[in-house]
Amino acid sequence: MNREADVLVIGAGPGGYPAAIRASQLGKKVVVVEKEYLGGVCNHVGCIPSKALISASKLYRKIHEAGEIGITASGVKLDWTKLQAWKKGVVKRLSDGVGNLLKGNKVDVVWGTARLTGPNSAEVKLRDGGSETIRFKDCILAAGSAPIEIPGFKPDGKRIVTSTEALEFPEVPKRLVIIGAGAIGLEIACFYANFGTKVTVVELMPQVLPGVDTEVARYMERALRKRGIEYHLEAKAKSATVSGAQVKVAFEVGGKPQEVEADHCLVAVGRRALTQALGLDAAGVKLHAKGWVEVNNKMQTSVPHVYAIGDLVGAPQLAHKASKEGLVAAEVICGRPALRDFATVPGVIFTDPEIASAGLTEDEAKKAGHDVGVGKFPFAASGRAITALETDGFTKIVFDKKTHLVLGVHIIGPEASDLISEASLALEMGATVEDLAWTVHPHPTLGEAMAEAAEDAEGFPVHTMKRAA
Ligand code: FAD
Ligand code: NAI
């Protein structure tokens, strides 16, 4: 069978499906080809299932800590099978929602695996057998990413696993080793630790969460210890050997060999763009030397009517970045003046406590030549945080001392994931620390931490003592 489309979208993840909807809203005939699931990695084996388990694990921890405020519960039990079933239901609900949105916006969905066969054509191996050819005027590549494998750690889906299996172990592991203290490694470490798993993390670099503001990462290291999570930094992972229901993980720290045994070993050392099977050569699409698809700020590849978005075009590999890039691609195709010109793409790591950041870290701001100032406010001084029994962490504003412009905001603490949006808006609007300090924040809220940190930046903190210059 042959099909014609104005716009072909390959992949219905958080990049592809919004792109398809927007192009259709703007009058194009759109076809999406998806091989596995509507909503992509994020919805099925990433953001959503992991956050469902993280929410449950926090609730579990809080129930156990509530004795401090006079609430004691006896016989609190975790029914892992029921939790997994609930998590699956959440995923299904959101995935069905994506299906309804595509249908409601008159986007045709073709189930199968697509490969470009030329600059204006693709072949689809249909999921139910057979194939079809799609001819298109414009194409948006949104095929996403897959876990990176490292030598000595061949995933077997049971003992040596990727994040996908780690989110659905048949039972809560007693012991878990995680290779990589990045976003996936530490989110999973925190929620299993809350459920009582003995977690050991092996990280190559000298700090956890490389790329995160150093002060925040150091605070996280202390928080991990508090949760009973053991970690080894500057550690070289060597091999994982399965024996029955156990896996032995060998690694080296400072040249000294070490070993740890566990029920499972999760390898979370990054994700690679899924470029290989897309037929990029047939269309003439070029790759960056590091393996992702190269694009300009209109999301055009080296072939201008072929666009690429999301994890396929490299870091940051985040769902909200993929979605915004999808909208840019769709609008450019429809002749609108859209550009990928974001002042910031905020990032959140849903550890316990959470970490959220937008803009430059203190080190990055110094390297960029700014005369850097910092304003801070600890959640231990926040009335709302104290009433919520969540006093770990702080808000840190990085600013330019000459212009007072906000350069970056880094939060570790309760609801950091929601608090960061104010910082993103501040950065997009070119706000100064005075703008943040003089914005009236409701009391008592966690959001006050932003204004308090801004007052500290100005040198006039009210609820903390003035720091020595
Ligand atoms: P994907 O979501 O990977 O979607 C690509 C789609 O294309 C898939 O559905 C795939 O089946 C399909 N596809 C691939 N090749 C073909 C083909 N040839 N033909 C047809 N279909 C094809 N990000 C956040 O912002 N917040 C989080 O909390 C978060 N948590 C995460 C937790 C985990 C455990 C993981 C693994 C990732 C997490 N991420 C998170 C990252 C986020 O999932 C990705 O950045 C996001 O999914 C990228 O979207 P995408 O559309 O580019 O790709
Ligand atoms: P990552 O890049 O965040 O972290 C990988 C970690 O592994 C790094 O700390 C790195 O130094 C370490 N590492 C690399 N090779 C190693 C080795 N041989 N031995 C030991 N450590 C090694 O990648 P991760 O955690 O796999 O996540 C992939 C992507 O998924 C992230 O970059 C992020 O964009 C996205 N994600 C986002 C989340 C969020 O937004 N909340 C949550 C989870 C994932």
JSON list of N, CA and C in Angstrom, two decimals, residues 257-288:
[
{"chain": "A", "resi": 257, "resn": "PRO", "atom": "N", "xyz": [41.15, -3.12, 43.43]},
{"chain": "A", "resi": 257, "resn": "PRO", "atom": "CA", "xyz": [39.95, -3.86, 43.04]},
{"chain": "A", "resi": 257, "resn": "PRO", "atom": "C", "xyz": [38.97, -4.03, 44.21]},
{"chain": "A", "resi": 258, "resn": "GLN", "atom": "N", "xyz": [37.69, -3.89, 43.92]},
{"chain": "A", "resi": 258, "resn": "GLN", "atom": "CA", "xyz": [36.65, -4.09, 44.93]},
{"chain": "A", "resi": 258, "resn": "GLN", "atom": "C", "xyz": [35.52, -4.92, 44.31]},
{"chain": "A", "resi": 259, "resn": "GLU", "atom": "N", "xyz": [34.70, -5.47, 45.17]},
{"chain": "A", "resi": 259, "resn": "GLU", "atom": "CA", "xyz": [33.61, -6.32, 44.67]},
{"chain": "A", "resi": 259, "resn": "GLU", "atom": "C", "xyz": [32.38, -6.11, 45.53]},
{"chain": "A", "resi": 260, "resn": "VAL", "atom": "N", "xyz": [31.22, -6.19, 44.94]},
{"chain": "A", "resi": 260, "resn": "VAL", "atom": "CA", "xyz": [30.00, -6.13, 45.73]},
{"chain": "A", "resi": 260, "resn": "VAL", "atom": "C", "xyz": [28.99, -7.09, 45.10]},
{"chain": "A", "resi": 261, "resn": "GLU", "atom": "N", "xyz": [28.24, -7.77, 45.96]},
{"chain": "A", "resi": 261, "resn": "GLU", "atom": "CA", "xyz": [27.26, -8.74, 45.47]},
{"chain": "A", "resi": 261, "resn": "GLU", "atom": "C", "xyz": [25.86, -8.19, 45.64]},
{"chain": "A", "resi": 262, "resn": "ALA", "atom": "N", "xyz": [24.97, -8.51, 44.73]},
{"chain": "A", "resi": 262, "resn": "ALA", "atom": "CA", "xyz": [23.60, -8.00, 44.84]},
{"chain": "A", "resi": 262, "resn": "ALA", "atom": "C", "xyz": [22.64, -8.93, 44.10]},
{"chain": "A", "resi": 263, "resn": "ASP", "atom": "N", "xyz": [21.34, -8.61, 44.23]},
{"chain": "A", "resi": 263, "resn": "ASP", "atom": "CA", "xyz": [20.33, -9.37, 43.48]},
{"chain": "A", "resi": 263, "resn": "ASP", "atom": "C", "xyz": [20.31, -8.95, 42.01]},
{"chain": "A", "resi": 264, "resn": "HIS", "atom": "N", "xyz": [20.57, -7.65, 41.80]},
{"chain": "A", "resi": 264, "resn": "HIS", "atom": "CA", "xyz": [20.55, -7.11, 40.43]},
{"chain": "A", "resi": 264, "resn": "HIS", "atom": "C", "xyz": [21.63, -6.04, 40.29]},
{"chain": "A", "resi": 265, "resn": "CYS", "atom": "N", "xyz": [22.06, -5.84, 39.04]},
{"chain": "A", "resi": 265, "resn": "CYS", "atom": "CA", "xyz": [22.96, -4.72, 38.73]},
{"chain": "A", "resi": 265, "resn": "CYS", "atom": "C", "xyz": [22.29, -3.89, 37.63]},
{"chain": "A", "resi": 266, "resn": "LEU", "atom": "N", "xyz": [22.02, -2.63, 37.96]},
{"chain": "A", "resi": 266, "resn": "LEU", "atom": "CA", "xyz": [21.44, -1.72, 36.96]},
{"chain": "A", "resi": 266, "resn": "LEU", "atom": "C", "xyz": [22.57, -0.93, 36.32]},
{"chain": "A", "resi": 267, "resn": "VAL", "atom": "N", "xyz": [22.60, -0.93, 34.99]},
{"chain": "A", "resi": 267, "resn": "VAL", "atom": "CA", "xyz": [23.59, -0.12, 34.27]},
{"chain": "A", "resi": 267, "resn": "VAL", "atom": "C", "xyz": [22.89, 1.12, 33.74]},
{"chain": "A", "resi": 268, "resn": "ALA", "atom": "N", "xyz": [23.31, 2.28, 34.25]},
{"chain": "A", "resi": 268, "resn": "ALA", "atom": "CA", "xyz": [22.67, 3.56, 33.84]},
{"chain": "A", "resi": 268, "resn": "ALA", "atom": "C", "xyz": [23.77, 4.58, 33.58]},
{"chain": "A", "resi": 269, "resn": "VAL", "atom": "N", "xyz": [24.43, 4.40, 32.42]},
{"chain": "A", "resi": 269, "resn": "VAL", "atom": "CA", "xyz": [25.60, 5.23, 32.10]},
{"chain": "A", "resi": 269, "resn": "VAL", "atom": "C", "xyz": [25.32, 6.15, 30.90]},
{"chain": "A", "resi": 270, "resn": "GLY", "atom": "N", "xyz": [24.06, 6.47, 30.67]},
{"chain": "A", "resi": 270, "resn": "GLY", "atom": "CA", "xyz": [23.70, 7.37, 29.58]},
{"chain": "A", "resi": 270, "resn": "GLY", "atom": "C", "xyz": [22.90, 6.67, 28.50]},
{"chain": "A", "resi": 271, "resn": "ARG", "atom": "N", "xyz": [22.38, 7.46, 27.56]},
{"chain": "A", "resi": 271, "resn": "ARG", "atom": "CA", "xyz": [21.56, 6.91, 26.48]},
{"chain": "A", "resi": 271, "resn": "ARG", "atom": "C", "xyz": [22.09, 7.45, 25.15]},
{"chain": "A", "resi": 272, "resn": "ARG", "atom": "N", "xyz": [22.02, 6.58, 24.11]},
{"chain": "A", "resi": 272, "resn": "ARG", "atom": "CA", "xyz": [22.53, 6.96, 22.79]},
{"chain": "A", "resi": 272, "resn": "ARG", "atom": "C", "xyz": [21.36, 7.21, 21.84]},
{"chain": "A", "resi": 273, "resn": "ALA", "atom": "N", "xyz": [21.55, 8.16, 20.92]},
{"chain": "A", "resi": 273, "resn": "ALA", "atom": "CA", "xyz": [20.51, 8.46, 19.94]},
{"chain": "A", "resi": 273, "resn": "ALA", "atom": "C", "xyz": [20.27, 7.25, 19.04]},
{"chain": "A", "resi": 274, "resn": "LEU", "atom": "N", "xyz": [18.99, 6.95, 18.76]},
{"chain": "A", "resi": 274, "resn": "LEU", "atom": "CA", "xyz": [18.65, 5.78, 17.94]},
{"chain": "A", "resi": 274, "resn": "LEU", "atom": "C", "xyz": [18.68, 6.13, 16.45]},
{"chain": "A", "resi": 275, "resn": "THR", "atom": "N", "xyz": [19.88, 6.24, 15.90]},
{"chain": "A", "resi": 275, "resn": "THR", "atom": "CA", "xyz": [20.01, 6.71, 14.51]},
{"chain": "A", "resi": 275, "resn": "THR", "atom": "C", "xyz": [20.17, 5.59, 13.49]},
{"chain": "A", "resi": 276, "resn": "GLN", "atom": "N", "xyz": [20.62, 4.40, 13.98]},
{"chain": "A", "resi": 276, "resn": "GLN", "atom": "CA", "xyz": [21.11, 3.39, 13.04]},
{"chain": "A", "resi": 276, "resn": "GLN", "atom": "C", "xyz": [20.10, 2.90, 12.01]},
{"chain": "A", "resi": 277, "resn": "ALA", "atom": "N", "xyz": [18.88, 2.60, 12.46]},
{"chain": "A", "resi": 277, "resn": "ALA", "atom": "CA", "xyz": [17.95, 1.91, 11.56]},
{"chain": "A", "resi": 277, "resn": "ALA", "atom": "C", "xyz": [16.99, 2.87, 10.86]},
{"chain": "A", "resi": 278, "resn": "LEU", "atom": "N", "xyz": [17.33, 4.16, 10.83]},
{"chain": "A", "resi": 278, "resn": "LEU", "atom": "CA", "xyz": [16.38, 5.15, 10.29]},
{"chain": "A", "resi": 278, "resn": "LEU", "atom": "C", "xyz": [16.56, 5.41, 8.80]},
{"chain": "A", "resi": 279, "resn": "GLY", "atom": "N", "xyz": [17.58, 4.82, 8.19]},
{"chain": "A", "resi": 279, "resn": "GLY", "atom": "CA", "xyz": [17.82, 5.06, 6.76]},
{"chain": "A", "resi": 279, "resn": "GLY", "atom": "C", "xyz": [18.31, 6.48, 6.49]},
{"chain": "A", "resi": 280, "resn": "LEU", "atom": "N", "xyz": [19.08, 7.04, 7.42]},
{"chain": "A", "resi": 280, "resn": "LEU", "atom": "CA", "xyz": [19.50, 8.44, 7.28]},
{"chain": "A", "resi": 280, "resn": "LEU", "atom": "C", "xyz": [20.34, 8.65, 6.02]},
{"chain": "A", "resi": 281, "resn": "ASP", "atom": "N", "xyz": [21.18, 7.66, 5.69]},
{"chain": "A", "resi": 281, "resn": "ASP", "atom": "CA", "xyz": [22.03, 7.78, 4.50]},
{"chain": "A", "resi": 281, "resn": "ASP", "atom": "C", "xyz": [21.18, 7.92, 3.24]},
{"chain": "A", "resi": 282, "resn": "ALA", "atom": "N", "xyz": [20.10, 7.14, 3.18]},
{"chain": "A", "resi": 282, "resn": "ALA", "atom": "CA", "xyz": [19.25, 7.17, 1.98]},
{"chain": "A", "resi": 282, "resn": "ALA", "atom": "C", "xyz": [18.69, 8.57, 1.73]},
{"chain": "A", "resi": 283, "resn": "ALA", "atom": "N", "xyz": [18.46, 9.31, 2.82]},
{"chain": "A", "resi": 283, "resn": "ALA", "atom": "CA", "xyz": [17.91, 10.66, 2.66]},
{"chain": "A", "resi": 283, "resn": "ALA", "atom": "C", "xyz": [19.01, 11.71, 2.62]},
{"chain": "A", "resi": 284, "resn": "GLY", "atom": "N", "xyz": [20.25, 11.32, 3.00]},
{"chain": "A", "resi": 284, "resn": "GLY", "atom": "CA", "xyz": [21.37, 12.27, 3.02]},
{"chain": "A", "resi": 284, "resn": "GLY", "atom": "C", "xyz": [21.49, 13.06, 4.31]},
{"chain": "A", "resi": 285, "resn": "VAL", "atom": "N", "xyz": [20.89, 12.54, 5.39]},
{"chain": "A", "resi": 285, "resn": "VAL", "atom": "CA", "xyz": [20.93, 13.25, 6.68]},
{"chain": "A", "resi": 285, "resn": "VAL", "atom": "C", "xyz": [22.26, 12.96, 7.38]},
{"chain": "A", "resi": 286, "resn": "LYS", "atom": "N", "xyz": [22.93, 14.05, 7.83]},
{"chain": "A", "resi": 286, "resn": "LYS", "atom": "CA", "xyz": [24.26, 13.88, 8.44]},
{"chain": "A", "resi": 286, "resn": "LYS", "atom": "C", "xyz": [24.18, 13.79, 9.96]},
{"chain": "A", "resi": 287, "resn": "LEU", "atom": "N", "xyz": [25.16, 13.06, 10.51]},
{"chain": "A", "resi": 287, "resn": "LEU", "atom": "CA", "xyz": [25.25, 12.91, 11.97]},
{"chain": "A", "resi": 287, "resn": "LEU", "atom": "C", "xyz": [26.36, 13.80, 12.52]},
{"chain": "A", "resi": 288, "resn": "HIS", "atom": "N", "xyz": [26.23, 14.19, 13.79]},
{"chain": "A", "resi": 288, "resn": "HIS", "atom": "CA", "xyz": [27.30, 14.86, 14.53]},
{"chain": "A", "resi": 288, "resn": "HIS", "atom": "C", "xyz": [28.35, 13.79, 14.84]}
]
